[in-house]
XYZ file of C-alpha atoms in Angstrom:
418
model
C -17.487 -0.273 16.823
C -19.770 -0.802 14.154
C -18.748 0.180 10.532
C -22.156 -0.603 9.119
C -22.637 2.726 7.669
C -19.145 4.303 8.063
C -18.123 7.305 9.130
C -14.632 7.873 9.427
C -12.584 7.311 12.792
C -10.906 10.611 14.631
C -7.385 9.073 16.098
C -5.875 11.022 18.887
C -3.864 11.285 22.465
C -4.321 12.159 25.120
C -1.591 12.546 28.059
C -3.411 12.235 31.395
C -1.046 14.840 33.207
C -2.704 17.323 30.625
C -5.597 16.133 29.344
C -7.894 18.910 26.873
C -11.388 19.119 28.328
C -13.076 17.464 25.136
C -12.607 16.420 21.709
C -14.101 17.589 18.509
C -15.086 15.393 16.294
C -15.705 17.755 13.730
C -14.961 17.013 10.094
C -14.326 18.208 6.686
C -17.589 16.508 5.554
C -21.022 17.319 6.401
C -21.109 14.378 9.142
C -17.759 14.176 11.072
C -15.907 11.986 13.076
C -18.004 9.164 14.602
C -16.189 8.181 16.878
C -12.727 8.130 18.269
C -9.163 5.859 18.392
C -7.523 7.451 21.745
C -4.431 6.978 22.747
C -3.876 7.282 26.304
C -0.695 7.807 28.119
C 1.429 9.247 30.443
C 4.513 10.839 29.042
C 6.421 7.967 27.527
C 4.182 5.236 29.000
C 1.596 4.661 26.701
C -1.934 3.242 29.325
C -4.324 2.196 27.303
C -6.574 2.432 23.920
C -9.753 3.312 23.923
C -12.209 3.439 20.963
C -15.756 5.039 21.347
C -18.574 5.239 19.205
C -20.313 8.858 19.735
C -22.616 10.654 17.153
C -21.911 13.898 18.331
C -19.789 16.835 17.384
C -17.682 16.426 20.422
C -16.870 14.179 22.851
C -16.006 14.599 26.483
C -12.076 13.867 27.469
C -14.092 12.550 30.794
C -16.201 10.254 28.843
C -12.887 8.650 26.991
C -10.969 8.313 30.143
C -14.043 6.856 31.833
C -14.047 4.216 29.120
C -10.620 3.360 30.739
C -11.866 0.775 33.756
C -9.305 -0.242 35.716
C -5.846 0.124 34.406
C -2.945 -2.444 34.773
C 0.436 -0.567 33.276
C 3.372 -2.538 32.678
C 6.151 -0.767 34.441
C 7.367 2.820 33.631
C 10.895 2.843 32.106
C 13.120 6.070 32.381
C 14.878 7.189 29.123
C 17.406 8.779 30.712
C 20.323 7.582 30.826
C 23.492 8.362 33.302
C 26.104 7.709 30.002
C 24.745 7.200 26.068
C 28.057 5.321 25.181
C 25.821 3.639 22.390
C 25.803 6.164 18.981
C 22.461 5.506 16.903
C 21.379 5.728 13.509
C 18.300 6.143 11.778
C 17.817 4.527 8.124
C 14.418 5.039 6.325
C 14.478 3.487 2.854
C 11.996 5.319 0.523
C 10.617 4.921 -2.679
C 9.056 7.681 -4.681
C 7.111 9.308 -1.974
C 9.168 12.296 -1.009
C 5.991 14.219 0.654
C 5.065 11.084 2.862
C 9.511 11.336 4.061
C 9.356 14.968 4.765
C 6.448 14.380 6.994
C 8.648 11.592 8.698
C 11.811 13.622 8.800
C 9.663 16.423 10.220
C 8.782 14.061 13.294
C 12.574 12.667 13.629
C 14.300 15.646 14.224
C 11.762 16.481 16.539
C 12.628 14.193 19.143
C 13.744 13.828 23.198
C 16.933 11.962 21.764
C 18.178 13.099 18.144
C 19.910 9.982 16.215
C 23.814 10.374 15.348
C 23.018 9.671 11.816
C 20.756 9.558 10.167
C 20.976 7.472 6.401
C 17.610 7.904 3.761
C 18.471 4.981 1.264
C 16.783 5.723 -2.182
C 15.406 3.205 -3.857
C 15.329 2.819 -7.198
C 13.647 6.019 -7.826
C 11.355 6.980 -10.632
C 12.396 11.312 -10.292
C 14.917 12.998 -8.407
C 11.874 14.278 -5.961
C 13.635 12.626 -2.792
C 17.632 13.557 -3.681
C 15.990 17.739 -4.115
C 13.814 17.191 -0.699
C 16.948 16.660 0.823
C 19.278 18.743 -0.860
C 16.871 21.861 -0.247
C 16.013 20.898 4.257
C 17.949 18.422 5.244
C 21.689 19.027 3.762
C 24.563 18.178 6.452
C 22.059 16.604 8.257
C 20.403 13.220 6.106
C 23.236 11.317 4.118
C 21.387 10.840 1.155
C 22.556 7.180 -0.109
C 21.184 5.851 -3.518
C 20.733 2.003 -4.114
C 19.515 1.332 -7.669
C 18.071 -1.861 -7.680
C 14.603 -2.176 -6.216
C 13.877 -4.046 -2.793
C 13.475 -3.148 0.433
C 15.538 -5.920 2.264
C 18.562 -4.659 -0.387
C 18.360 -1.174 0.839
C 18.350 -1.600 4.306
C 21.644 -3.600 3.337
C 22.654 -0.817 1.766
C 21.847 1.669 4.258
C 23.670 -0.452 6.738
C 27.022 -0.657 4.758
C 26.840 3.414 5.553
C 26.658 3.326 9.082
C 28.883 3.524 11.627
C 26.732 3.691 14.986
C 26.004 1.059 16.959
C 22.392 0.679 17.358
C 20.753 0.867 13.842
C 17.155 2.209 13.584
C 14.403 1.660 10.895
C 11.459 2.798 9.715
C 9.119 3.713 6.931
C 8.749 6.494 5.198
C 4.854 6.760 5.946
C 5.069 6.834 9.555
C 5.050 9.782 11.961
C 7.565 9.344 14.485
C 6.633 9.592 18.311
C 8.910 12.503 19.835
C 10.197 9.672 22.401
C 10.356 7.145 19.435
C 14.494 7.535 19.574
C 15.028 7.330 22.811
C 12.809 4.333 23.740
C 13.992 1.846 21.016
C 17.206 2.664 22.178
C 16.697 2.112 25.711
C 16.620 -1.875 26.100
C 20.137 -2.447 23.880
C 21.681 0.137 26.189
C 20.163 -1.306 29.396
C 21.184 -5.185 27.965
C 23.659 -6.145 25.744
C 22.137 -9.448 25.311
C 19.737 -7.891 23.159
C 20.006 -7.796 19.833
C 16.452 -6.373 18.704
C 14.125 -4.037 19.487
C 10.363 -3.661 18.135
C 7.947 -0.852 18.389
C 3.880 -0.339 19.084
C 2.411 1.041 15.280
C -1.061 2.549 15.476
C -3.106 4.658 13.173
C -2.098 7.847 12.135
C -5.638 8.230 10.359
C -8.851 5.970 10.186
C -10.387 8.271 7.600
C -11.580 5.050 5.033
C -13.274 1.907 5.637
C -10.138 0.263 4.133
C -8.120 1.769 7.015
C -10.269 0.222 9.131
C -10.117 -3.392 7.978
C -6.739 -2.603 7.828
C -6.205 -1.978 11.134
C -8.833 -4.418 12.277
C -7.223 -6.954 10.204
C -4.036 -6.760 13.057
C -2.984 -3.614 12.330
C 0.545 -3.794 13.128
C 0.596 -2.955 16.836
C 1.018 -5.676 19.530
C -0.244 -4.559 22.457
C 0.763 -2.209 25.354
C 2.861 -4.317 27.396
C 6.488 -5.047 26.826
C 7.822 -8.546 25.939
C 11.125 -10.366 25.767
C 11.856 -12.984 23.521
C 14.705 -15.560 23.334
C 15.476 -19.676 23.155
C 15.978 -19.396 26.918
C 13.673 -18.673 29.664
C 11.831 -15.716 27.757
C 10.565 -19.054 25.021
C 6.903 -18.578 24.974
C 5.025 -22.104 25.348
C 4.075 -23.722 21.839
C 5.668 -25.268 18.776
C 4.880 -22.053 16.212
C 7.972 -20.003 18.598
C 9.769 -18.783 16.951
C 8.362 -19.215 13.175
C 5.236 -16.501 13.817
C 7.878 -14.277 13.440
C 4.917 -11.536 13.240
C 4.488 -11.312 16.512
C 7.685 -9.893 17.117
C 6.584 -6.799 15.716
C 7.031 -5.181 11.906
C 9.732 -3.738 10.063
C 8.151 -0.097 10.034
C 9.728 0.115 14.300
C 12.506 -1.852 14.515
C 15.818 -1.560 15.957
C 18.975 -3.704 16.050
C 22.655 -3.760 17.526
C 24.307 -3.307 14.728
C 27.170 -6.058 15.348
C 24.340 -8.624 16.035
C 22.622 -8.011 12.749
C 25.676 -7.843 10.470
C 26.660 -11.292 12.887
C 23.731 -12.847 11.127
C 23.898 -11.944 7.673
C 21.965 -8.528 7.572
C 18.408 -8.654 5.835
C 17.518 -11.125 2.796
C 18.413 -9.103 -0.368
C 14.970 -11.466 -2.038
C 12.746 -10.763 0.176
C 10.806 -7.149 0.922
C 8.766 -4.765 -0.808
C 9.824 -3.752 -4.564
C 10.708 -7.845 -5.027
C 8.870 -10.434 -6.322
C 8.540 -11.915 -2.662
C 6.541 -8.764 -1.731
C 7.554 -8.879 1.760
C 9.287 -11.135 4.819
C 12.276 -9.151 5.212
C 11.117 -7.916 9.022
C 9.985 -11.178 9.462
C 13.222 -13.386 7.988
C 15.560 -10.806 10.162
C 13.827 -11.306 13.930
C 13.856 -15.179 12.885
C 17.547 -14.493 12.077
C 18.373 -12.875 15.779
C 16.586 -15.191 17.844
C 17.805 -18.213 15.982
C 21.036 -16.529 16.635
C 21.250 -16.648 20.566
C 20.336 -12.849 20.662
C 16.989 -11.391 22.922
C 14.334 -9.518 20.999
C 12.202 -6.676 23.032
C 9.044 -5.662 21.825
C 9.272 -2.363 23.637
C 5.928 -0.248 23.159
C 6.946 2.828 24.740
C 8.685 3.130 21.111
C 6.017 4.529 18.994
C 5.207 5.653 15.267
C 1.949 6.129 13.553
C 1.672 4.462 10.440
C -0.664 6.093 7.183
C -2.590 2.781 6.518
C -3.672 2.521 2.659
C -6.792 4.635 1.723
C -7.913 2.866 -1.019
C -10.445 -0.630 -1.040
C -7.839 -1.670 -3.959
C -4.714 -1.117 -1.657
C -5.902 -2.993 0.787
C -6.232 -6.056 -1.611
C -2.920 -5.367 -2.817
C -1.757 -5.359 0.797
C -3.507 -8.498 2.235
C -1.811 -10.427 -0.651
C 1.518 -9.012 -0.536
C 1.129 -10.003 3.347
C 0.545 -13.707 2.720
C 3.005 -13.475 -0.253
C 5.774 -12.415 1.935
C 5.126 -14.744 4.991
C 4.915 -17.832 2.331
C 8.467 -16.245 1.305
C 9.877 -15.825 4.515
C 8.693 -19.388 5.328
C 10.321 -21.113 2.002
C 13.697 -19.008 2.576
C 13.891 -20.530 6.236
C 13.544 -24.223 5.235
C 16.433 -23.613 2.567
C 18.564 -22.236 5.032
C 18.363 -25.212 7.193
C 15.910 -27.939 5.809
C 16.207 -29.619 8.907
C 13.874 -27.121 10.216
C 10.909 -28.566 8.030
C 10.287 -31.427 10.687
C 9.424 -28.929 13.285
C 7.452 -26.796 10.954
C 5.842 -29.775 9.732
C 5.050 -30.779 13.428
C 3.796 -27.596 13.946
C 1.556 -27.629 11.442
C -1.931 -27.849 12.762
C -1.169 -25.560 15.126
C -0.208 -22.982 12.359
C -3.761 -23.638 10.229
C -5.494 -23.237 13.675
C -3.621 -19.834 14.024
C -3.788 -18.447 10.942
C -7.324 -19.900 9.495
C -8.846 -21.230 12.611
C -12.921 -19.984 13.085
C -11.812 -18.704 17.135
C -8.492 -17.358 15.993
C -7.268 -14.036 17.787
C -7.041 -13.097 14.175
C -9.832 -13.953 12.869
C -12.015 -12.473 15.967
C -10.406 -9.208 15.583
C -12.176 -8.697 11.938
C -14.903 -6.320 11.780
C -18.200 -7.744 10.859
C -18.423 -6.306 7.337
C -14.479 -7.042 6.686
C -14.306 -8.866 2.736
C -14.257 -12.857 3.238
C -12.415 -12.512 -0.142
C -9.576 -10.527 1.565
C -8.677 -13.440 3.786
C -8.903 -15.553 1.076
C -6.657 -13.878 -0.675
C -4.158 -13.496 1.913
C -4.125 -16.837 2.117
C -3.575 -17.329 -2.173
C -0.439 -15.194 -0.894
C 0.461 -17.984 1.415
C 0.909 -19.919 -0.983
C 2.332 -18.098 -4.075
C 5.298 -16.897 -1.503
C 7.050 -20.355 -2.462
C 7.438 -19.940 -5.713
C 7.663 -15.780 -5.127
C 10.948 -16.476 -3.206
C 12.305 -18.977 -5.378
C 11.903 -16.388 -8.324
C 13.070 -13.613 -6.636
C 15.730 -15.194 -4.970
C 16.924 -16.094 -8.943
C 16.361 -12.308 -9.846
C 18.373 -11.299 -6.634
C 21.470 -13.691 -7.624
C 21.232 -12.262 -11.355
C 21.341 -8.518 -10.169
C 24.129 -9.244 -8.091
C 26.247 -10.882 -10.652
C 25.374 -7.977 -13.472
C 26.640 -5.253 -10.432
C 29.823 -7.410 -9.843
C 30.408 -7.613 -13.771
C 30.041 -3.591 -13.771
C 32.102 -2.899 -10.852
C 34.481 -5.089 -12.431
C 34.607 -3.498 -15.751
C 34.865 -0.546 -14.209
C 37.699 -1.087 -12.012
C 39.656 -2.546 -14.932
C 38.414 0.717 -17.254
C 39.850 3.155 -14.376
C 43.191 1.749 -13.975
C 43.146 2.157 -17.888
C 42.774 5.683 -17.725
């Protein structure tokens, strides 16, 4: 749809058993909606997405689902299950955004399939907005856990040291949470115990900004509507880049793992994620992780959450360099776990330019016509600052550690004083 002269982007649903006769695309401002982002589905099974352009103030449900053409769903799944052995937990690290977590919280304890626990690691916060958010609505119901130091790979650590379930859950706190969400990211771990992760379909919770739209036009975070399965067996797609474009896997805002399988691998990179100097990589570093460990990985998009894209021109710069940043990281900390594995990255090489920089790139086709050249660009500085990013942050990361074991240790020794 063109984005010439914007006008913002009205996201919706709409369940074909019960579809609303039309859709206003009436707006705060003078001129509206101008067109829409439709999700279509049936119950859990999400069909298709449809985006129309339409200059008036509403649009016709009929005209949407005509838009459809002929639709090929993947196969329905049933989420309910004869025995949940399987208890689940629900961590959402947050930072300093306690409005953005209510809204989340909101959605989680509305769902089909309420989580056993459910853990809200807070990170290194500025005020004590988040610990009175959930001291005032959620007490006996969100173990509030605090983890000082700042990084989101160290508090999803942290938030896993509190859990006792055996599926763990994560998510953001700027997501809405689909009321099947729960249930569906559950469903493959209880259904397979070979699997050892479990990714989720983002989309838009609002298109109100041209930066939301680049943003989602850039890749967004979704990967399509039909399920995958991923492993070094007979679900190894065809090409050398498997399984270092760990971003196809999906995104750390909907992900789910069995919780013996992750701690089996060493849990989530304390150096890499946002609030580091890596930026980011911590999703990425932790699917490597489980398929490098012998362990399947679902993308299951019957698992939905709608993610609050940044608003702002600036945050999408921001973004699109903390993107390359943390893939250079995630890169860099996978050679230094094995540097035997820079032959086959090195091998795989061309292939990697062609996919990430390449003129007929999925990528790069996806990008809106007016979309900044000097956003990919700097996505691409990212790339490379993420080597030395990780090898900074991975020094910061080994100094915090040592200063908490020196204060644990002093006071230990200070308590059996008194």
């Amino acid at each position: 749809m063109s984005l010439r002269a914007f006008r913002p982007i009205k996201v919706v649903t709409i369940d074909i058993a019960n579809p609303p006769p039309s859709i206003s695309l009436a707006g705060e401002g003078n001129d509206g909606y101008g067109g829409v982002f439709c999700l279509v589905r049936s119950g859990v099974q999400p069909l298709s997405i449809v985006e129309l352009d339409h200059p008036g103030p509403v649009v016709a449900t009929a005209d949407v689902l005509a838009a459809l053409g002929s639709l090929h769903p993947s196969p329905s799944i049933s989420l309910d299950r004869r025995c949940r052995d399987q208890r689940i937990a629900v961590i959402i690290a947050t930072r300093d955004r306690a409005e953005s977590l209510n809204r989340c919280l909101v959605s989680l304890f509305d769902q089909t399939r309420l989580p056993d626990e459910v853990i809200v690691v807070d990170n290194a916060p500025a005020s004590t907005a988040t610990a009175d958010l959930l001291a005032r609505h959620y007490c006996g119901r969100v173990r509030h856990v605090l983890e000082p130091t700042p990084g989101l790979g160290r508090a999803h650590n942290t938030g896993l040291r509190h859990v006792s379930s055996d599926l763990v859950l994560f998510t953001d706190d700027d997501v809405v949470l689909d009321r099947y969400w729960v249930a569906a990211m559950a469903h493959p771990m209880e259904e397979d115990a070979a699997v050892g992760c479990v990714t989720g379909l983002i989309l838009p919770a609002e298109l109100e900004t041209r930066a939301q739209v680049w943003a989602e036009r850039h890749g967004g975070f979704g990967k399509g509507l039909r399920p995958r399965t991923y492993d070094l067996g007979v679900n190894r797609p065809k090409g050398a880049l498997f399984p270092f474009t760990a971003g196809q896997f999906g995104s750390g805002a909907n992900m789910a793992f069995r919780a013996s399988a992750l701690k089996q691998v060493g849990g989530f990179d304390s150096a890499l994620g946002a609030g580091t100097l890596a930026c980011g990589g911590d999703d990425l570093a932790a699917f490597f992780s489980i398929i490098s460990g012998g362990f399947r990985l679902v993308y299951q998009p019957q698992g939905i959450v709608w993610h609050h894209h940044r608003r702002g021109e600036d945050g999408m710069r921001r973004q699109a360099y903390c993107y390359g940043l943390g893939l250079g990281a995630y890169l860099t900390k996978i050679l230094l776990d094995d540097p035997r594995r820079f032959f086959r990255l090195a091998a795989a090489l061309p292939a990697g330019i062609l996919h990430m920089a390449g003129p007929f790139s999925i990528k790069r086709l996806r990008l809106p016509s007016d979309y900044p050249e000097r956003l990919v660009w700097i996505e691409r500085l990212g790339i490379v600052a993420g080597v030395p990013g990780y090898l900074r942050s991975l020094s910061k990361m080994r100094r915090d550690d040592r200063a908490r074991s020196i204060a644990s240790s002093s006071n230990t020794i200070a308590s059996k004083e008194t």
